[in-house]
Short mmCIF file of C-alpha atoms in Angstrom, two decimals:
data_model
loop_
_atom_site.label_atom_id
_atom_site.label_comp_id
_atom_site.label_asym_id
_atom_site.label_seq_id
_atom_site.Cartn_x
_atom_site.Cartn_y
_atom_site.Cartn_z
CA MET A 150 8.67 -20.40 5.96
CA ASP A 151 8.39 -16.72 5.21
CA THR A 152 5.48 -15.63 3.02
CA PHE A 153 5.73 -13.56 -0.13
CA PHE A 154 3.78 -11.16 -2.30
CA ILE A 155 4.91 -11.26 -5.92
CA SER A 156 3.83 -8.70 -8.51
CA HIS A 157 3.45 -10.76 -11.67
CA GLY A 158 2.49 -7.83 -13.91
CA SER A 159 1.95 -8.66 -17.55
CA PRO A 160 1.79 -12.21 -18.96
CA THR A 161 4.76 -11.21 -21.15
CA LEU A 162 6.86 -11.68 -18.03
CA SER A 163 6.99 -15.28 -19.25
CA ILE A 164 9.14 -14.42 -22.30
CA ASP A 165 10.32 -10.79 -22.12
CA ASP A 166 13.94 -10.63 -20.97
CA SER A 167 13.83 -6.84 -20.92
CA LEU A 168 11.69 -6.92 -17.76
CA PRO A 169 13.83 -6.65 -14.60
CA ALA A 170 11.17 -8.54 -12.64
CA ARG A 171 11.80 -11.59 -14.81
CA HIS A 172 15.45 -11.70 -13.77
CA PHE A 173 14.51 -11.13 -10.14
CA LEU A 174 12.19 -14.13 -10.17
CA LYS A 175 14.75 -16.31 -11.95
CA SER A 176 17.19 -15.56 -9.12
CA PHE A 177 14.64 -16.34 -6.40
CA GLN A 178 16.11 -19.68 -5.31
CA ASP A 179 19.68 -18.39 -5.25
CA LYS A 180 19.19 -14.96 -3.70
CA ILE A 181 15.87 -14.94 -1.84
CA LEU A 182 14.87 -18.40 -0.60
CA PRO A 183 17.45 -21.18 -0.96
CA GLU A 184 15.37 -23.42 1.30
CA ARG A 185 13.26 -25.78 -0.78
CA PRO A 186 9.58 -25.78 0.20
CA LYS A 187 7.71 -29.03 0.68
CA SER A 188 4.82 -27.61 -1.34
CA ILE A 189 3.48 -24.25 -2.53
CA LEU A 190 0.16 -22.56 -1.88
CA ILE A 191 -0.38 -19.71 -4.32
CA ILE A 192 -3.18 -17.16 -4.26
CA SER A 193 -3.64 -15.52 -7.66
CA GLY A 194 -5.71 -12.49 -8.56
CA HIS A 195 -6.93 -14.35 -11.63
CA TRP A 196 -9.13 -16.87 -9.84
CA GLU A 197 -12.28 -15.34 -8.41
CA THR A 198 -15.00 -17.43 -6.74
CA SER A 199 -17.92 -16.63 -4.46
CA GLU A 200 -16.46 -18.88 -1.74
CA PRO A 201 -12.88 -19.97 -0.99
CA THR A 202 -11.91 -22.73 -3.39
CA VAL A 203 -8.80 -24.86 -3.80
CA ASN A 204 -7.81 -26.89 -6.83
CA VAL A 205 -7.45 -30.60 -6.10
CA VAL A 206 -5.60 -32.27 -8.97
CA LYS A 207 -2.81 -34.79 -9.53
CA VAL A 208 -1.03 -32.65 -12.13
CA ASN A 209 -1.66 -28.98 -12.80
CA ASP A 210 -2.71 -28.02 -16.31
CA THR A 211 -1.39 -24.73 -17.73
CA ILE A 212 -4.23 -22.25 -18.23
CA TYR A 213 -3.72 -19.62 -20.96
CA ASP A 214 -6.10 -17.00 -19.59
CA PHE A 215 -4.82 -14.18 -21.81
CA TYR A 216 -5.56 -13.21 -25.38
CA GLY A 217 -3.74 -11.67 -28.32
CA PHE A 218 -0.22 -12.29 -27.07
CA PRO A 219 2.74 -13.77 -28.99
CA LYS A 220 2.30 -17.40 -30.03
CA PRO A 221 5.31 -18.73 -28.05
CA MET A 222 3.50 -17.84 -24.82
CA TYR A 223 0.78 -20.36 -25.64
CA GLN A 224 3.37 -23.10 -26.04
CA LEU A 225 4.80 -22.76 -22.54
CA LYS A 226 3.94 -25.51 -20.06
CA TYR A 227 4.24 -25.71 -16.29
CA PRO A 228 3.12 -29.24 -15.34
CA ALA A 229 3.77 -28.98 -11.62
CA PRO A 230 2.28 -31.80 -9.56
CA GLY A 231 -0.88 -30.98 -7.69
CA ALA A 232 -1.03 -30.97 -3.90
CA PRO A 233 -4.25 -32.72 -2.83
CA GLU A 234 -3.08 -33.18 0.76
CA LEU A 235 -2.27 -29.48 1.02
CA ALA A 236 -5.65 -28.62 -0.50
CA ASN A 237 -7.41 -30.64 2.17
CA ARG A 238 -5.27 -29.04 4.88
CA VAL A 239 -6.20 -25.58 3.57
CA LYS A 240 -9.87 -26.50 3.70
CA GLU A 241 -9.49 -27.77 7.26
CA LEU A 242 -7.71 -24.63 8.48
CA LEU A 243 -10.17 -22.27 6.84
CA LYS A 244 -13.22 -24.10 8.16
CA ASN A 245 -11.75 -24.21 11.66
CA SER A 246 -11.33 -20.42 11.48
CA GLY A 247 -14.92 -19.65 10.60
CA PHE A 248 -14.94 -19.90 6.80
CA GLU A 249 -18.04 -22.06 6.65
CA ARG A 250 -17.89 -23.17 3.03
CA VAL A 251 -14.62 -24.05 1.32
CA ASN A 252 -14.91 -25.76 -2.02
CA SER A 253 -12.78 -28.06 -4.15
CA ASP A 254 -12.25 -27.77 -7.88
CA LYS A 255 -11.04 -31.10 -9.26
CA SER A 256 -10.31 -29.93 -12.80
CA ARG A 257 -8.72 -26.48 -12.61
CA GLY A 258 -5.01 -26.06 -13.26
CA LEU A 259 -2.86 -22.96 -12.73
CA ASP A 260 -3.75 -19.60 -14.28
CA HIS A 261 -1.01 -17.28 -15.52
CA GLY A 262 -0.93 -15.43 -12.22
CA ALA A 263 0.36 -18.68 -10.74
CA TRP A 264 2.35 -20.48 -13.42
CA VAL A 265 4.20 -17.50 -14.91
CA PRO A 266 6.01 -16.50 -11.70
CA LEU A 267 6.43 -20.12 -10.61
CA MET A 268 7.93 -21.06 -13.97
CA LEU A 269 10.65 -18.48 -13.32
CA MET A 270 11.08 -19.19 -9.61
CA TYR A 271 10.98 -22.99 -9.78
CA PRO A 272 11.51 -23.92 -13.44
CA GLU A 273 11.87 -27.64 -12.70
CA ALA A 274 8.11 -27.78 -11.97
CA ASP A 275 8.76 -30.53 -9.43
CA ILE A 276 7.23 -28.96 -6.30
CA PRO A 277 3.55 -29.72 -5.61
CA VAL A 278 1.35 -26.66 -6.07
CA CYS A 279 -2.15 -25.84 -4.82
CA GLN A 280 -4.01 -22.69 -5.83
CA LEU A 281 -6.51 -20.81 -3.67
CA SER A 282 -9.09 -18.37 -5.03
CA VAL A 283 -9.99 -14.83 -3.96
CA GLN A 284 -13.50 -13.55 -3.22
CA MET A 285 -14.55 -10.25 -4.72
CA GLU A 286 -17.40 -10.06 -2.20
CA GLY A 287 -14.79 -9.98 0.56
CA ASN A 288 -12.52 -7.08 1.49
CA GLY A 289 -8.95 -6.60 2.65
CA ALA A 290 -9.71 -7.67 6.23
CA TYR A 291 -11.50 -10.80 4.98
CA HIS A 292 -8.47 -11.89 2.97
CA TYR A 293 -6.08 -10.93 5.76
CA ASN A 294 -8.05 -13.21 8.09
CA MET A 295 -7.91 -15.92 5.48
CA GLY A 296 -4.15 -15.64 5.62
CA LYS A 297 -4.17 -15.76 9.45
CA ALA A 298 -6.07 -19.02 9.26
CA LEU A 299 -3.40 -20.47 6.99
CA ALA A 300 -0.45 -19.44 9.17
CA PRO A 301 0.18 -22.98 10.53
CA LEU A 302 1.18 -24.06 7.02
CA ARG A 303 4.39 -22.05 7.39
CA ASP A 304 5.57 -24.53 10.05
CA GLU A 305 4.70 -27.42 7.76
CA GLY A 306 7.13 -26.52 4.98
CA VAL A 307 4.54 -24.79 2.81
CA LEU A 308 5.55 -21.69 0.86
CA ILE A 309 2.63 -19.24 0.75
CA ILE A 310 2.73 -16.82 -2.19
CA GLY A 311 0.27 -14.06 -2.98
CA SER A 312 0.52 -13.29 -6.69
CA GLY A 313 -0.98 -10.03 -7.93
CA SER A 314 0.36 -6.55 -8.67
CA ALA A 315 1.34 -3.63 -6.47
CA THR A 316 -0.55 -1.46 -8.97
CA HIS A 317 -2.98 -2.81 -11.56
CA ASN A 318 -4.81 -0.37 -13.81
CA LEU A 319 -4.76 -1.84 -17.29
CA ARG A 320 -6.46 1.16 -18.89
CA SER A 321 -3.63 3.42 -17.77
CA LEU A 322 -0.79 1.44 -19.34
CA ASN A 323 1.27 3.53 -21.74
CA PRO A 324 4.41 2.19 -23.44
CA ASN A 325 5.32 5.70 -24.62
CA GLY A 326 4.70 7.52 -21.35
CA PRO A 327 6.95 8.34 -18.39
CA ARG A 328 8.78 5.67 -16.44
CA HIS A 329 6.11 5.85 -13.76
CA VAL A 330 3.19 8.24 -13.53
CA PRO A 331 2.77 10.31 -10.32
CA TRP A 332 -0.36 8.59 -8.97
CA ALA A 333 1.16 5.12 -9.37
CA ARG A 334 4.41 6.23 -7.77
CA GLU A 335 2.53 7.76 -4.84
CA PHE A 336 0.44 4.65 -4.20
CA ASP A 337 3.50 2.43 -4.51
CA ALA A 338 5.40 4.61 -2.01
CA TRP A 339 2.44 4.49 0.41
CA LEU A 340 2.36 0.70 0.13
CA LYS A 341 6.05 0.38 0.90
CA ASP A 342 5.88 2.77 3.86
CA SER A 343 2.79 1.07 5.30
CA LEU A 344 4.23 -2.43 4.99
CA LEU A 345 7.70 -1.62 6.27
CA ASN A 346 6.21 0.18 9.27
CA GLY A 347 3.77 -2.58 10.10
CA ARG A 348 0.57 -0.63 9.50
CA HIS A 349 -1.53 -3.70 8.75
CA ASP A 350 -4.82 -1.97 9.54
CA ASP A 351 -4.05 0.66 6.91
CA ILE A 352 -3.33 -2.09 4.39
CA LYS A 353 -6.61 -3.81 5.23
CA GLU A 354 -8.46 -0.52 4.68
CA TYR A 355 -6.36 0.64 1.76
CA GLU A 356 -9.39 1.99 -0.11
CA LYS A 357 -9.74 4.67 2.60
CA MET A 358 -6.11 5.07 3.61
CA ALA A 359 -4.07 4.96 0.40
CA PRO A 360 -3.63 7.81 -2.07
CA TYR A 361 -5.14 7.05 -5.47
CA ALA A 362 -6.35 3.65 -4.29
CA LYS A 363 -9.05 3.42 -6.95
CA MET A 364 -6.63 4.45 -9.70
CA ALA A 365 -4.04 1.92 -8.57
CA HIS A 366 -6.63 -0.85 -8.24
CA PRO A 367 -9.92 -0.19 -10.07
CA SER A 368 -10.70 -3.76 -9.02
CA PRO A 369 -9.13 -5.28 -5.89
CA ASP A 370 -8.48 -8.74 -7.32
CA HIS A 371 -4.72 -8.16 -7.76
CA PHE A 372 -4.34 -6.65 -4.27
CA TYR A 373 -6.16 -9.25 -2.19
CA PRO A 374 -3.36 -11.83 -2.62
CA LEU A 375 -1.13 -9.42 -0.69
CA HIS A 376 -3.60 -9.43 2.20
CA VAL A 377 -3.52 -13.22 2.35
CA ALA A 378 0.27 -13.40 2.35
CA LEU A 379 0.53 -10.65 4.96
CA GLY A 380 -2.11 -12.21 7.20
CA ALA A 381 -0.35 -15.57 7.05
CA ALA A 382 2.85 -13.95 8.35
CA GLY A 383 1.02 -12.46 11.34
CA GLU A 384 0.56 -9.11 13.04
CA THR A 385 4.23 -8.89 14.07
CA ALA A 386 5.53 -9.68 10.60
CA LYS A 387 8.48 -7.74 9.29
CA ALA A 388 8.11 -6.68 5.66
CA GLU A 389 11.02 -6.40 3.26
CA LEU A 390 10.90 -4.93 -0.23
CA ILE A 391 12.75 -7.53 -2.28
CA HIS A 392 12.15 -6.11 -5.75
CA ARG A 393 10.90 -2.92 -7.36
CA SER A 394 10.68 -2.10 -11.05
CA TRP A 395 8.19 -0.50 -13.42
CA SER A 396 6.64 -1.24 -16.78
CA LEU A 397 4.35 0.67 -19.13
CA GLY A 398 4.26 3.77 -16.98
CA SER A 399 1.96 2.61 -14.19
CA MET A 400 2.58 -1.08 -13.52
CA SER A 401 4.66 -1.63 -10.40
CA TYR A 402 6.41 -4.95 -9.96
CA ALA A 403 7.12 -4.27 -6.27
CA SER A 404 7.40 -7.56 -4.39
CA TYR A 405 7.67 -8.23 -0.67
CA ARG A 406 8.85 -10.80 1.83
CA PHE A 407 7.04 -11.17 5.16
CA SER A 408 8.91 -12.78 8.04
CA THR A 409 8.55 -13.07 11.81
CA SER A 410 11.11 -13.43 14.56
CA THR A 411 10.74 -17.20 14.37
CA SER A 412 11.14 -17.34 10.58
CA THR A 413 14.32 -18.53 8.96
CA SER A 414 15.60 -15.85 6.66
CA ALA A 415 17.98 -16.43 3.80
#
């Protein structure tokens, strides 16, 4: 299995047909990954814990962790089955790689960083899903190493998805501004160039290496899922830009596929 980083952008992705990223995700099975995964491990920027944590449930509840949006969004459901066996496997792999404490949450469902893209990618909601948290006390290298620990899952039919945003500065969003502001465009271009040329160390130290890093990500929560997905693909991974679009002037929906020479590409 290849790994993926998906920019999920705004929660309105769930209902807004004017967003190109919505149509990209709806075509995911047909155009990007026809192979059906056995289960899905998704790392969302909307679940922060002090230590790595997986949700261990029979059926995933739909978490509406957004406020003031149109009422139809709160009526959407994504009751994907949980993946307790995968959760335990994730815990095993992380502990064997030096992550001393890995916790289980037996009540948490899927936040919108998980269920919104999955609802578009796999609308049948019939593939077991486990969610893994990010740690704000960690850094890019920490989350990259987390991904490296999870690499064996790719040979076990598990689809690993990092769900965040290529750029994520909510205070800069402007529906009446330019298509994309210069600082966002420059960071997005740096990200593409670094990934496509295999500069993983630069990605891990993006705060130092990227232009406008703090503008693009005032908080790193929506960037760390990329580190996990990239680390899981390995140091020799080949990156492919599979989608790029913009919304509200500074929100990039750039999404990437990470594959290795032994991966099966569509």
